[in-house]
Short mmCIF file of C-alpha atoms in Angstrom, two decimals:
data_model
loop_
_atom_site.label_atom_id
_atom_site.label_comp_id
_atom_site.label_asym_id
_atom_site.label_seq_id
_atom_site.Cartn_x
_atom_site.Cartn_y
_atom_site.Cartn_z
CA MET T 24 11.82 -2.97 39.60
CA ASP T 25 8.47 -1.28 40.08
CA ALA T 26 9.61 1.60 37.90
CA LEU T 27 10.62 -0.84 35.17
CA ARG T 28 7.26 -2.64 35.38
CA ARG T 29 5.41 0.67 35.10
CA TYR T 30 7.64 1.70 32.20
CA VAL T 31 6.90 -1.53 30.32
CA GLN T 32 3.20 -1.34 31.09
CA SER T 33 2.84 2.23 29.95
CA ALA T 34 4.91 1.57 26.82
CA LEU T 35 2.54 -1.28 25.94
CA ILE T 36 -0.54 0.84 26.67
CA ILE T 37 0.76 3.69 24.52
CA TYR T 38 1.46 1.27 21.70
CA ARG T 39 -1.90 -0.46 21.82
CA ALA T 40 -3.92 2.70 22.32
CA GLN T 41 -2.22 5.04 19.94
CA VAL T 42 -1.70 2.73 17.03
CA ALA T 43 -5.34 1.81 17.47
CA TRP T 44 -4.92 -1.88 16.79
CA VAL T 45 -8.34 -2.66 18.07
CA GLY T 46 -8.58 -6.33 17.27
CA VAL T 47 -6.58 -9.46 16.66
CA HIS T 48 -7.70 -9.65 13.02
CA VAL T 49 -6.21 -6.21 12.28
CA PHE T 50 -2.94 -7.23 13.84
CA VAL T 51 -2.88 -10.45 11.84
CA ALA T 52 -3.62 -8.61 8.57
CA VAL T 53 -1.10 -5.81 9.02
CA ARG T 54 1.71 -7.42 10.92
CA VAL T 55 1.62 -11.08 9.89
CA VAL T 56 0.01 -11.52 6.47
CA ALA T 57 1.31 -8.32 4.81
CA PRO T 58 5.02 -8.86 5.68
CA VAL T 59 4.91 -12.51 4.61
CA PHE T 60 3.51 -11.59 1.19
CA GLN T 61 5.90 -8.63 0.81
CA LEU T 62 8.87 -10.90 1.48
CA LEU T 63 7.39 -13.52 -0.87
CA LEU T 64 7.00 -10.97 -3.68
CA PHE T 65 10.57 -9.69 -3.57
CA THR T 66 12.05 -13.16 -3.07
CA LEU T 67 10.13 -14.34 -6.13
CA LEU T 68 11.52 -11.36 -8.04
CA GLY T 69 14.99 -12.49 -7.03
CA LEU T 70 14.22 -16.07 -8.04
CA SER T 71 12.95 -14.90 -11.43
CA VAL T 72 16.14 -13.02 -12.28
CA GLY T 73 18.87 -14.78 -10.33
CA GLY T 74 17.63 -18.34 -9.94
CA GLU T 75 18.03 -20.37 -6.76
CA ARG T 76 21.53 -19.03 -6.11
CA ALA T 77 20.05 -15.58 -5.47
CA LEU T 78 17.45 -16.76 -2.96
CA GLU T 79 19.48 -16.14 0.21
CA PHE T 80 20.47 -12.67 -0.99
CA PHE T 81 16.87 -11.59 -1.52
CA LEU T 82 15.38 -13.41 1.45
CA ALA T 83 17.85 -11.99 4.00
CA GLY T 84 17.90 -8.48 2.52
CA ASN T 85 14.15 -8.10 2.29
CA ALA T 86 13.57 -9.65 5.72
CA ALA T 87 15.96 -7.09 7.22
CA VAL T 88 14.14 -4.22 5.55
CA LEU T 89 10.83 -5.46 7.01
CA THR T 90 12.10 -4.42 10.44
CA GLY T 91 11.37 -0.84 9.41
CA PHE T 92 7.64 -1.30 9.95
CA GLY T 93 8.19 -0.56 13.64
CA GLY T 94 9.02 2.99 12.58
CA LEU T 95 5.47 3.60 11.39
CA ALA T 96 4.16 2.54 14.79
CA VAL T 97 6.49 5.01 16.53
CA ALA T 98 5.59 7.82 14.15
CA SER T 99 1.86 7.24 14.47
CA THR T 100 2.00 7.17 18.29
CA LEU T 101 3.52 10.64 18.10
CA THR T 102 1.15 12.12 15.54
CA GLN T 103 -1.84 10.64 17.34
CA GLU T 104 -0.94 12.83 20.33
CA GLY T 105 -1.69 15.80 18.12
CA VAL T 106 -4.85 14.26 16.68
CA GLN T 107 -6.24 13.30 20.09
CA ASP T 108 -5.38 16.66 21.70
CA THR T 109 -3.04 15.09 24.26
CA LEU T 110 0.09 16.83 23.00
CA PRO T 111 -0.20 19.89 25.29
CA TYR T 112 -0.34 17.63 28.37
CA LEU T 113 2.60 15.63 27.14
CA LEU T 114 4.75 18.66 26.43
CA GLY T 115 3.59 20.45 29.59
CA ALA T 116 4.30 17.53 31.95
CA PRO T 117 7.41 17.74 34.14
CA GLY T 118 10.55 15.89 32.99
CA GLY T 119 12.58 15.85 29.80
CA GLY T 120 10.56 15.98 26.58
CA LEU T 121 12.84 13.63 24.70
CA GLY T 122 12.65 10.94 27.40
CA ARG T 123 8.86 11.07 27.45
CA LEU T 124 8.64 10.69 23.70
CA ALA T 125 11.45 8.13 23.36
CA HIS T 126 9.32 6.04 25.72
CA ARG T 127 7.49 4.93 22.59
CA LEU T 128 10.50 3.23 21.03
CA PRO T 129 11.00 -0.12 22.85
CA VAL T 130 7.77 -1.94 21.92
CA PRO T 131 7.82 -0.97 18.22
CA ILE T 132 11.45 -2.11 18.08
CA LEU T 133 10.40 -5.54 19.34
CA ASP T 134 7.46 -5.44 16.96
CA GLY T 135 9.78 -4.67 14.04
CA LEU T 136 12.06 -7.54 15.04
CA VAL T 137 9.20 -10.06 15.23
CA GLY T 138 7.65 -8.66 12.02
CA ALA T 139 10.86 -9.51 10.15
CA ALA T 140 11.73 -12.78 11.85
CA LEU T 141 8.32 -14.39 11.37
CA PRO T 142 8.17 -14.08 7.54
CA LEU T 143 11.77 -15.29 7.34
CA VAL T 144 10.95 -18.40 9.37
CA VAL T 145 7.78 -19.01 7.33
CA LEU T 146 9.34 -18.57 3.88
CA ALA T 147 12.83 -20.06 4.31
CA PRO T 148 11.54 -23.67 4.30
CA LEU T 149 9.25 -22.86 1.36
CA PHE T 150 12.26 -21.82 -0.73
CA HIS T 151 14.47 -24.59 0.73
CA VAL T 152 16.83 -22.06 2.31
CA ASP T 153 18.78 -23.75 5.08
CA LEU T 154 18.54 -21.63 8.23
CA SER T 155 20.64 -24.09 10.23
CA ARG T 156 23.78 -22.66 8.57
CA ALA T 157 22.95 -19.18 9.85
CA ASP T 158 24.58 -17.73 12.92
CA LEU T 159 21.46 -17.08 14.95
CA PRO T 160 22.89 -14.54 17.45
CA ALA T 161 24.35 -12.55 14.55
CA LEU T 162 21.12 -12.80 12.55
CA ALA T 163 18.97 -11.77 15.53
CA SER T 164 21.32 -8.87 16.32
CA SER T 165 21.19 -7.72 12.70
CA LEU T 166 17.42 -7.71 12.66
CA LEU T 167 17.32 -6.00 16.07
CA ALA T 168 19.70 -3.28 14.84
CA GLY T 169 17.50 -2.81 11.76
CA ALA T 170 14.40 -2.54 13.94
CA CYS T 171 16.14 0.08 16.12
CA ALA T 172 17.14 2.09 13.07
CA GLY T 173 13.67 1.92 11.50
CA SER T 174 12.03 2.95 14.75
CA CYS T 175 14.44 5.85 15.24
CA LEU T 176 13.64 7.06 11.71
CA GLY T 177 9.95 6.75 12.62
CA PHE T 178 10.63 8.83 15.73
CA LEU T 179 12.10 11.64 13.64
CA ILE T 180 9.35 11.48 11.00
CA GLY T 181 6.64 11.39 13.67
CA LEU T 182 8.01 14.56 15.27
CA LEU T 183 8.19 16.31 11.92
CA ALA T 184 4.68 15.14 11.06
CA LEU T 185 3.30 16.84 14.16
CA VAL T 186 3.31 20.12 12.29
CA ARG T 187 4.70 19.60 8.81
CA PHE T 188 2.97 16.95 6.70
CA ASP T 189 0.65 13.98 6.34
CA LEU T 190 2.39 11.08 8.07
CA TYR T 191 1.14 8.19 5.96
CA VAL T 192 2.03 9.70 2.58
CA VAL T 193 5.51 10.63 3.75
CA TRP T 194 6.18 7.39 5.62
CA ASN T 195 5.01 5.20 2.72
CA SER T 196 7.05 7.26 0.26
CA ILE T 197 10.18 7.03 2.39
CA TYR T 198 9.68 3.29 2.83
CA VAL T 199 9.50 2.76 -0.94
CA VAL T 200 12.74 4.74 -1.36
CA LEU T 201 14.32 2.68 1.43
CA LEU T 202 13.46 -0.53 -0.45
CA VAL T 203 15.79 0.72 -3.19
CA VAL T 204 18.61 2.50 -1.36
CA THR T 205 19.14 0.01 1.48
CA GLY T 206 20.26 -2.55 -1.07
CA ALA T 207 17.66 -5.06 0.13
CA SER T 208 17.28 -6.44 -3.40
CA VAL T 209 20.19 -4.85 -5.26
CA PRO T 210 23.92 -5.02 -4.44
CA LEU T 211 24.99 -1.58 -3.19
CA ALA T 212 27.64 -1.42 -5.94
CA ALA T 213 24.89 -1.73 -8.57
CA LEU T 214 22.94 1.28 -7.27
CA PRO T 215 23.22 4.66 -9.02
CA GLY T 216 25.80 7.04 -7.56
CA TRP T 217 23.31 9.17 -5.62
CA ALA T 218 21.75 6.09 -4.04
CA GLN T 219 25.14 4.71 -3.01
CA ALA T 220 25.96 8.05 -1.44
CA ILE T 221 22.91 8.08 0.81
CA SER T 222 22.87 4.35 1.59
CA GLY T 223 25.49 4.95 4.30
CA VAL T 224 23.16 7.12 6.35
CA VAL T 225 19.77 5.56 5.75
CA PRO T 226 18.42 3.13 8.33
CA MET T 227 18.61 -0.62 7.72
CA ALA T 228 21.29 -0.48 4.99
CA HIS T 229 23.96 -1.85 7.33
CA SER T 230 21.66 -4.38 8.95
CA VAL T 231 20.74 -5.70 5.49
CA LEU T 232 24.44 -6.44 4.86
CA ALA T 233 24.84 -7.88 8.35
CA ALA T 234 21.75 -10.10 8.01
CA ARG T 235 23.04 -11.51 4.71
CA SER T 236 26.42 -12.32 6.25
CA ALA T 237 24.77 -13.85 9.32
CA LEU T 238 22.52 -16.02 7.16
CA ALA T 239 25.63 -17.32 5.40
CA GLY T 240 27.12 -18.26 8.79
CA THR T 241 29.28 -15.24 9.71
CA PRO T 242 29.42 -14.96 13.52
CA LEU T 243 28.62 -11.85 15.53
CA ALA T 244 32.30 -10.90 15.64
CA GLY T 245 32.27 -10.64 11.87
CA VAL T 246 29.32 -8.26 11.64
CA TRP T 247 29.78 -6.06 14.70
CA ARG T 248 31.20 -3.17 12.70
CA LEU T 249 28.09 -3.06 10.52
CA LEU T 250 25.86 -3.20 13.59
CA ALA T 251 27.85 -0.43 15.26
CA TRP T 252 27.31 1.74 12.17
CA GLU T 253 23.61 0.96 12.28
CA LEU T 254 23.39 1.98 15.93
CA ALA T 255 25.32 5.17 15.13
CA VAL T 256 22.67 5.93 12.52
CA CYS T 257 20.02 5.36 15.23
CA VAL T 258 21.72 7.83 17.57
CA GLY T 259 21.94 10.33 14.72
CA TYR T 260 18.21 10.12 14.01
CA VAL T 261 17.23 10.46 17.69
CA ALA T 262 19.59 13.42 18.08
CA LEU T 263 18.06 15.02 15.02
CA GLY T 264 14.64 14.30 16.51
CA TRP T 265 15.64 16.04 19.71
CA LEU T 266 16.66 19.14 17.76
CA VAL T 267 13.44 19.01 15.75
CA LEU T 268 11.34 18.58 18.90
CA GLY T 269 12.74 21.74 20.49
CA ARG T 270 12.19 23.73 17.31
CA GLU T 271 8.70 22.41 16.61
CA GLU T 272 7.61 22.88 20.22
CA ALA T 273 8.77 26.49 20.14
CA VAL T 274 6.90 27.07 16.87
CA LEU T 275 3.72 25.51 18.26
CA ARG T 276 3.90 27.47 21.52
CA ARG T 277 4.43 30.72 19.62
CA ARG T 278 1.40 30.02 17.46
CA GLY T 279 -0.65 28.88 20.46
CA ARG T 280 -1.60 25.76 18.49
CA LEU T 281 -0.39 22.97 20.72
CA GLY T 282 -3.79 21.33 20.80
CA LEU T 283 -4.72 21.92 17.20
CA VAL T 284 -1.93 20.27 15.23
CA MET C 16 -58.27 13.92 -26.56
CA LEU C 17 -56.73 10.63 -27.73
CA SER C 18 -58.62 8.31 -30.02
CA HIS C 19 -58.80 4.55 -29.30
CA ALA C 20 -56.43 3.90 -32.19
CA SER C 21 -53.73 6.29 -31.03
CA ARG C 22 -53.81 5.27 -27.30
CA PRO C 23 -51.42 2.24 -27.60
CA GLN C 24 -48.99 4.35 -29.61
CA ALA C 25 -49.07 7.06 -26.95
CA CYS C 26 -48.49 4.49 -24.23
CA ALA C 27 -45.58 3.05 -26.17
CA ARG C 28 -44.17 6.56 -26.69
CA PHE C 29 -44.56 7.26 -22.96
CA ALA C 30 -42.86 3.99 -21.99
CA THR C 31 -40.01 4.64 -24.41
CA SER C 32 -39.52 8.17 -23.15
CA ALA C 33 -39.55 6.89 -19.55
CA ILE C 34 -36.81 4.35 -20.37
CA VAL C 35 -34.82 7.02 -22.20
CA ALA C 36 -35.29 9.39 -19.25
CA GLN C 37 -34.05 6.66 -16.89
CA TYR C 38 -30.91 6.17 -18.99
CA VAL C 39 -30.35 9.91 -19.19
CA THR C 40 -30.71 10.20 -15.40
CA SER C 41 -28.22 7.33 -14.95
CA LEU C 42 -25.77 8.96 -17.33
CA ARG C 43 -26.14 12.27 -15.52
CA GLY C 44 -25.50 10.47 -12.22
CA LEU C 45 -22.43 8.76 -13.67
CA ALA C 46 -21.10 12.04 -15.07
CA GLY C 47 -21.82 13.85 -11.80
CA ALA C 48 -20.01 11.22 -9.73
CA LEU C 49 -17.09 11.28 -12.17
CA ARG C 50 -16.88 15.08 -12.07
CA MET C 51 -17.15 15.21 -8.29
CA HIS C 52 -14.47 12.58 -7.75
CA LEU C 53 -12.12 14.32 -10.16
CA ARG C 54 -12.67 17.70 -8.50
CA LEU C 55 -12.29 16.43 -4.95
CA TYR C 56 -9.65 13.74 -5.29
CA ALA C 57 -7.76 13.97 -8.60
CA THR C 58 -5.15 16.20 -7.01
CA HIS C 59 -5.40 14.76 -3.50
CA PHE C 60 -2.02 14.60 -1.78
CA TYR C 61 -2.25 10.84 -1.22
CA HIS C 62 -2.27 10.30 -4.97
CA SER C 63 1.31 11.52 -5.04
CA PHE C 64 2.21 8.29 -3.28
CA GLN C 65 -0.17 5.91 -5.04
CA ILE C 66 0.41 6.92 -8.65
CA VAL C 67 3.82 8.60 -8.57
CA VAL C 68 6.11 7.47 -5.74
CA LEU C 69 4.97 3.84 -5.54
CA PRO C 70 5.17 2.99 -9.26
CA ALA C 71 8.38 4.99 -9.67
CA GLY C 72 9.98 3.28 -6.67
CA ILE C 73 8.89 -0.23 -7.67
CA ALA C 74 9.97 0.42 -11.27
CA ALA C 75 13.40 1.67 -10.12
CA LEU C 76 13.82 -1.32 -7.84
CA ALA C 77 12.81 -3.83 -10.50
CA VAL C 78 14.98 -2.26 -13.22
CA LEU C 79 18.00 -2.17 -10.91
CA VAL C 80 17.42 -5.80 -9.89
CA LEU C 81 17.18 -6.91 -13.52
CA ARG C 82 20.20 -4.84 -14.57
CA SER C 83 22.36 -6.07 -11.69
CA ARG C 84 21.64 -9.68 -12.69
CA GLY C 85 21.99 -9.13 -16.43
CA ALA C 86 18.37 -10.15 -16.97
CA THR C 87 15.90 -8.82 -19.53
CA GLY C 88 12.12 -8.43 -19.39
CA TYR C 89 12.07 -4.73 -18.61
CA PHE C 90 8.68 -4.21 -20.24
CA HIS C 91 7.03 -6.70 -17.90
CA VAL C 92 8.35 -5.12 -14.71
CA LEU C 93 7.80 -1.51 -15.83
CA MET C 94 4.23 -2.23 -16.89
CA GLY C 95 3.82 -4.25 -13.69
CA ALA C 96 4.95 -1.29 -11.57
CA GLY C 97 2.44 0.93 -13.39
CA LEU C 98 -0.36 -1.59 -12.80
CA ILE C 99 0.63 -1.79 -9.12
CA GLY C 100 0.19 1.98 -8.86
CA MET C 101 -3.16 1.82 -10.66
CA TRP C 102 -4.43 -1.04 -8.50
CA THR C 103 -3.35 0.72 -5.29
CA ALA C 104 -5.22 3.87 -6.29
CA LEU C 105 -8.34 1.98 -7.40
CA VAL C 106 -8.46 -0.25 -4.34
CA GLY C 107 -8.07 2.85 -2.18
CA THR C 108 -11.10 4.43 -3.80
CA ALA C 109 -13.09 1.18 -3.69
CA MET C 110 -12.48 0.77 0.00
CA PHE C 111 -12.53 4.29 1.31
CA THR C 112 -15.50 5.58 -0.68
CA MET C 113 -17.70 3.71 1.76
CA LEU C 114 -15.95 5.33 4.71
CA ARG C 115 -16.15 8.71 3.00
CA GLU C 116 -19.84 8.53 2.18
CA LEU C 117 -21.00 6.69 5.29
CA LEU C 118 -18.86 7.98 8.14
CA TRP C 119 -17.12 11.18 7.08
CA PHE C 120 -19.63 13.02 4.88
CA GLY C 121 -22.84 11.22 5.94
CA THR C 122 -24.01 11.19 2.31
CA PHE C 123 -24.58 7.45 1.92
CA GLU C 124 -28.23 7.76 2.99
CA MET C 125 -28.86 10.23 0.17
CA LEU C 126 -27.14 7.97 -2.36
CA THR C 127 -29.38 5.02 -1.49
CA GLY C 128 -32.48 7.16 -2.03
CA PHE C 129 -31.21 8.78 -5.20
CA PRO C 130 -32.99 8.17 -8.56
CA VAL C 131 -29.66 6.90 -9.88
CA ARG C 132 -28.66 3.41 -8.76
CA LEU C 133 -25.79 2.95 -6.33
CA PRO C 134 -23.54 0.96 -8.73
CA VAL C 135 -23.80 3.75 -11.30
CA ILE C 136 -22.51 6.27 -8.74
CA TYR C 137 -19.67 3.97 -7.74
CA ALA C 138 -18.88 3.32 -11.41
CA GLY C 139 -18.51 7.09 -11.86
CA TYR C 140 -16.12 7.32 -8.92
CA LEU C 141 -14.06 4.36 -10.13
CA LEU C 142 -13.99 5.56 -13.74
CA ALA C 143 -12.63 8.90 -12.56
CA GLU C 144 -10.07 7.16 -10.37
CA ALA C 145 -9.03 4.88 -13.26
CA LEU C 146 -8.43 7.94 -15.46
CA VAL C 147 -6.27 9.54 -12.78
CA ALA C 148 -4.51 6.27 -11.95
CA LEU C 149 -3.39 5.79 -15.57
CA VAL C 150 -0.69 8.35 -14.76
CA ALA C 151 1.14 5.54 -12.94
CA VAL C 152 2.05 3.87 -16.26
CA PRO C 153 3.94 6.82 -17.84
CA VAL C 154 5.54 7.48 -14.45
CA SER C 155 6.82 3.91 -14.34
CA PHE C 156 8.11 3.97 -17.93
CA GLY C 157 9.61 7.42 -17.25
CA MET C 158 11.65 5.88 -14.44
CA GLY C 159 12.72 3.15 -16.87
CA LEU C 160 13.81 5.82 -19.35
CA LEU C 161 15.76 7.60 -16.62
CA LEU C 162 17.64 4.49 -15.52
CA LEU C 163 18.01 2.64 -18.81
CA GLY C 164 18.21 5.52 -21.25
CA ARG C 165 15.31 3.97 -23.17
CA ALA C 166 11.73 2.94 -22.44
CA PRO C 167 11.02 -0.60 -23.71
CA PHE C 168 7.38 -0.01 -24.62
CA GLY C 169 6.64 -2.41 -27.50
CA PRO C 170 4.29 -1.78 -30.46
CA PRO C 171 2.23 1.25 -29.33
CA LEU C 172 -1.23 0.40 -30.69
CA PRO C 173 -1.57 -3.15 -29.33
CA VAL C 174 0.04 -2.16 -26.02
CA VAL C 175 -2.26 0.85 -25.55
CA GLY C 176 -5.25 -1.34 -26.47
CA ALA C 177 -4.20 -3.98 -23.94
CA LEU C 178 -3.62 -1.24 -21.36
CA LEU C 179 -7.20 -0.07 -21.81
CA VAL C 180 -8.34 -3.66 -21.26
CA ALA C 181 -6.20 -3.75 -18.10
CA THR C 182 -7.84 -0.53 -16.92
CA VAL C 183 -11.28 -2.08 -17.39
CA ALA C 184 -10.14 -5.25 -15.61
CA LEU C 185 -8.71 -3.42 -12.61
CA SER C 186 -11.79 -1.18 -12.39
CA ALA C 187 -14.10 -4.22 -12.47
CA MET C 188 -12.14 -5.84 -9.64
CA ALA C 189 -12.28 -2.60 -7.66
CA MET C 190 -16.03 -2.34 -8.22
CA LEU C 191 -16.65 -5.82 -6.83
CA LEU C 192 -14.37 -5.01 -3.91
CA ALA C 193 -16.30 -1.80 -3.21
CA ALA C 194 -19.56 -3.76 -3.00
CA LEU C 195 -17.97 -6.42 -0.79
CA VAL C 196 -16.60 -3.75 1.57
CA LEU C 197 -20.09 -2.32 1.94
CA LEU C 198 -21.37 -5.75 2.93
CA ALA C 199 -18.39 -6.61 5.14
CA PRO C 200 -16.58 -3.48 6.38
CA ALA C 201 -14.04 -5.69 8.21
CA LEU C 202 -12.43 -6.17 4.78
CA LEU C 203 -10.99 -2.66 5.15
CA ASN C 204 -8.56 -4.01 7.72
CA TRP C 205 -7.35 -6.65 5.30
CA GLN C 206 -6.34 -4.23 2.56
CA PRO C 207 -2.64 -4.05 3.53
CA GLY C 208 -2.55 -7.80 3.98
CA LEU C 209 -4.08 -8.51 0.60
CA GLN C 210 -2.29 -6.04 -1.66
CA HIS C 211 0.94 -7.98 -2.19
CA SER C 212 -0.95 -11.23 -2.70
CA VAL C 213 -2.94 -9.65 -5.56
CA TRP C 214 0.29 -8.33 -7.12
CA ILE C 215 1.73 -11.85 -6.97
CA ALA C 216 -1.40 -13.68 -8.18
CA CYS C 217 -1.82 -11.31 -11.15
CA GLY C 218 1.87 -11.59 -12.05
CA PHE C 219 2.35 -7.81 -12.03
CA LEU C 220 6.05 -7.96 -11.22
CA VAL C 221 7.01 -11.60 -11.29
CA PRO C 222 5.91 -14.21 -13.86
CA VAL C 223 3.27 -16.43 -12.26
CA THR C 224 5.04 -19.46 -13.72
CA LEU C 225 7.48 -19.16 -10.80
CA LEU C 226 4.73 -20.02 -8.36
CA PRO C 227 4.09 -23.61 -7.33
CA GLY C 228 1.84 -25.42 -9.83
CA TRP C 229 -1.27 -25.36 -7.68
CA SER C 230 -1.03 -21.62 -7.07
CA VAL C 231 -0.43 -20.53 -10.69
CA TRP C 232 -4.16 -20.67 -11.26
CA ALA C 233 -4.91 -18.59 -8.16
CA GLY C 234 -4.77 -15.61 -10.46
CA ALA C 235 -6.88 -17.13 -13.24
CA PRO C 236 -10.25 -16.00 -11.80
CA LEU C 237 -8.92 -12.41 -11.68
CA PRO C 238 -9.47 -10.26 -14.81
CA ALA C 239 -6.19 -8.42 -14.14
CA TYR C 240 -4.25 -11.69 -14.49
CA TRP C 241 -5.51 -12.08 -18.07
CA ALA C 242 -5.01 -8.37 -18.77
CA GLY C 243 -1.37 -8.76 -17.72
CA ARG C 244 -1.00 -11.70 -20.10
CA ALA C 245 -2.60 -9.62 -22.87
CA LEU C 246 -0.08 -6.83 -22.21
CA ASP C 247 2.84 -9.26 -22.39
CA ALA C 248 1.46 -10.74 -25.61
CA ALA C 249 0.95 -7.27 -27.11
CA ALA C 250 4.53 -6.26 -26.27
CA GLY C 251 5.86 -9.49 -27.76
CA GLY C 252 3.85 -9.08 -30.95
CA GLN C 253 1.87 -12.26 -30.24
CA GLY C 254 -1.86 -12.85 -30.49
CA MET C 255 -3.55 -11.30 -27.50
CA LEU C 256 -7.21 -11.94 -28.35
CA PRO C 257 -7.74 -15.00 -26.09
CA ALA C 258 -6.32 -13.13 -23.08
CA VAL C 259 -8.29 -9.98 -23.96
CA GLY C 260 -11.47 -12.06 -24.28
CA ALA C 261 -10.87 -13.71 -20.90
CA ALA C 262 -10.11 -10.36 -19.25
CA LEU C 263 -13.19 -8.65 -20.66
CA GLY C 264 -15.46 -11.65 -19.98
CA LEU C 265 -14.35 -11.89 -16.38
CA SER C 266 -14.65 -8.11 -16.00
CA ALA C 267 -18.26 -8.29 -17.18
CA ALA C 268 -18.93 -11.07 -14.67
CA TYR C 269 -17.34 -9.03 -11.87
CA VAL C 270 -19.39 -5.94 -12.75
CA LEU C 271 -22.58 -8.01 -12.85
CA ALA C 272 -21.79 -9.52 -9.46
CA ALA C 273 -21.01 -6.04 -8.11
CA VAL C 274 -24.33 -4.65 -9.42
CA LEU C 275 -26.25 -7.44 -7.69
CA LEU C 276 -24.35 -6.89 -4.44
CA PHE C 277 -24.87 -3.13 -4.61
CA GLN C 278 -28.61 -3.66 -5.06
CA ALA C 279 -28.64 -5.96 -2.03
CA VAL C 280 -26.73 -3.33 -0.03
CA GLY C 281 -29.10 -0.54 -1.11
CA ALA C 282 -32.16 -2.62 -0.24
CA ARG C 283 -30.70 -3.55 3.13
CA PHE C 284 -29.83 0.07 3.87
CA ARG C 285 -33.35 1.27 3.05
CA ARG C 286 -34.80 -1.47 5.28
CA HIS C 287 -32.44 -1.32 8.29
CA GLY C 288 -30.71 2.06 7.96
CA ALA C 289 -27.29 0.38 7.79
CA PRO C 290 -25.49 -1.33 4.90
CA ALA C 291 -24.23 -4.31 6.89
#
């Protein structure tokens, strides 16, 4: 129990310290106002082209893709280790490297879940979308699976960004591509061939489909396959991250640049 | 030695040359700021997101959405995606120039004591950024061409004219924002929260007529809202002069407000050693 408490406490400290959310107003701007307006924009786009019948499609799809914001938090907690010169201590500490770094996942996952659920709850009444028809356990599970997938992608990108590139440019670019290829606003069948091909392995694509079904009332039993696929994608990204970590750590040790990344 | 008769003429000549010299100094300051910003930031890596990936991604998304629903209006969304890229780049410069000058380079003190006024320097930065950010429009229409096999551009001359008006409008908004950020640096934290609301209020991607009645006019005080309407009118072959007039008039008001705010910031900095 004590170990769990310490785990939760340190996960929260890492999240608050490394993401550098230094005040309530920053949190409100980035994690409350921005997602609400993003969901509003894309739902209005749907309304403009598909009328009221398309509202649920756009609202559920774009809410599910908002869960990906947790991934940026994970990635920045990792890259900040390099910026703040704490990476050598982290990599030199006893214990498995992957476990120490995966420690950063739980809180951003919850953050991603809340960051998607809140705009959905705010905007559904505004557009007269009836949430009472939705299967809430299935909807919550879909958003949770999306948050896991987004955070696991953030984990991989954060590890790569330790030595390879500027995190914010790459993360923002990937997020824009994800808006297209996850099918958040476009039926997967209407995507170009290349986009359909990669939509099976990108995070949040399956949870977008699951969230739409759940909003229409499909129970958890009807979406579990999609959620299982989403979790498989998560495992794939973490596994890839583990491979990347070993490789990047070896490169950094060889260059003697652990503290200078 | 000057005679009594020629002294007023000499004074007048001196005053005129002083005014001319002041304008020349301002123009040199503007050109210097423009050149410096282009050299330092025109090819900055972050621009690859702001003026290439973002407009291309939003354009692709919007075109696919329209195509999947059998809707038209491709010009509006493609131009909107380009304007989104331009606004993102300009707002980035407006907000982070203060950080750059004040915290990173420590050059803000020199700027406030410079013979060229602060708004002229900022105008140079923003003009350079606007020139670079214009790339977002061909990128967006290029994505349209890729996905649709054609780029629905409309009559070139009126559209290009309206695009120049839009560039002025976006730059004027960015200039006012830059001055406001100097007075209230906490605004920096609100940038991510505000960006989508500006896209919605200006009708960049979605017609503002979809918004509830009371909120349609939320965009009316923004020059970019009228510039967007001018672009739509230009593409449709309709009269765009009223919208152009509103956009340019509001832009002038924004620039005037920004100049006054910049002067207040400069005065405050010289007095207290801090802009806010």
